[in-house]
CSV table of C-alpha atoms in Angstrom, one decimal:
chain,number,residue,atom,x,y,z
J,197,MET,CA,15.1,4.0,20.8
J,198,SER,CA,12.7,2.2,18.5
J,199,GLU,CA,9.0,3.1,18.6
J,200,GLN,CA,6.1,1.4,16.9
J,201,PHE,CA,4.3,3.6,14.4
J,202,GLU,CA,1.0,3.3,12.6
J,203,VAL,CA,-0.4,5.4,9.7
J,204,GLY,CA,-2.1,8.5,11.2
J,205,ASP,CA,0.1,8.7,14.3
J,206,ALA,CA,0.9,12.3,15.4
J,207,VAL,CA,4.7,12.6,15.4
J,208,ARG,CA,7.6,15.0,15.5
J,209,VAL,CA,10.8,14.5,13.6
J,210,LEU,CA,14.4,14.9,14.9
J,211,ASP,CA,15.8,16.7,11.9
J,212,GLU,CA,18.9,18.8,12.7
J,213,ASP,CA,18.5,20.9,9.6
J,214,LEU,CA,14.9,21.9,10.6
J,215,ALA,CA,16.2,22.5,14.2
J,216,MET,CA,18.9,24.8,12.9
J,217,LEU,CA,16.4,26.8,10.9
J,218,ARG,CA,14.2,27.2,14.0
J,219,ARG,CA,17.2,28.4,16.0
J,220,MET,CA,17.7,31.1,13.3
J,221,GLY,CA,14.1,32.2,13.6
J,222,ALA,CA,12.6,30.5,10.6
J,223,PRO,CA,9.1,29.2,10.9
J,224,THR,CA,9.7,25.5,10.3
J,225,ASN,CA,7.3,22.7,11.1
J,226,HIS,CA,8.7,19.4,12.5
J,227,HIS,CA,5.3,18.1,13.7
J,228,GLY,CA,3.2,16.0,11.4
J,229,ARG,CA,1.6,12.6,11.0
J,230,VAL,CA,2.6,9.2,9.6
J,231,PHE,CA,1.3,9.1,6.1
J,232,GLU,CA,2.7,5.8,4.9
J,233,ILE,CA,5.1,3.1,6.1
J,234,TRP,CA,7.3,1.6,3.4
J,235,ASP,CA,8.3,-2.1,3.3
J,236,ASP,CA,11.9,-1.1,4.4
J,237,GLY,CA,10.5,0.6,7.5
J,238,THR,CA,10.9,4.1,6.2
J,239,LEU,CA,8.2,6.4,7.5
J,240,LEU,CA,6.7,8.9,5.1
J,241,ILE,CA,5.7,11.9,7.3
J,242,GLU,CA,3.1,14.4,6.2
J,243,PHE,CA,3.6,18.0,7.3
J,244,PRO,CA,0.7,20.4,7.1
J,245,ILE,CA,1.3,23.7,5.2
J,246,GLY,CA,-0.3,26.3,7.4
J,247,ARG,CA,-2.8,25.0,10.0
J,248,SER,CA,-4.4,22.4,7.8
J,249,TYR,CA,-3.5,19.1,6.1
J,250,GLU,CA,-5.6,20.2,3.1
J,251,HIS,CA,-2.3,21.5,1.8
J,252,SER,CA,0.6,19.4,2.9
J,253,GLN,CA,4.0,18.0,1.9
J,254,VAL,CA,5.6,14.6,2.7
J,255,ALA,CA,9.2,13.6,3.5
J,256,PRO,CA,10.8,10.2,4.3
J,257,TYR,CA,12.4,9.6,7.7
J,258,GLN,CA,13.9,6.6,9.4
J,259,ASP,CA,12.1,5.4,12.5
J,260,PHE,CA,15.0,6.6,14.8
J,261,GLU,CA,14.4,10.1,13.5
J,262,VAL,CA,10.7,10.2,14.6
J,263,ARG,CA,9.0,10.4,17.9
J,264,HIS,CA,5.4,10.2,18.9
J,265,LEU,CA,4.2,13.7,20.0
J,266,THR,CA,3.4,12.3,23.4
J,267,THR,CA,7.1,11.2,24.0
J,268,GLN,CA,10.2,13.3,24.7
C-alpha cells in the first residue's frame, strides 16, 4: 500500500518496536507529522515530546511504514 504524503501530514508509523513497548505498557508515541521528504522517498517523521511540537524528535521511515491518521 503506497500513500502519497506531503510535509505537515498527520501520520502514524507502523513500527513493531514501538508497538511492542506499548503492549508492555510503556507510553510510546507513534503519531506524528511528516517533517521532511528526502529525495529517495524516505519520510522524516516528527514526533512531539509531550503534547506539543515545541519539543520534538524526528526519525526516518519508509513510506510503507507510514499511514495517514485518517486511514486504517
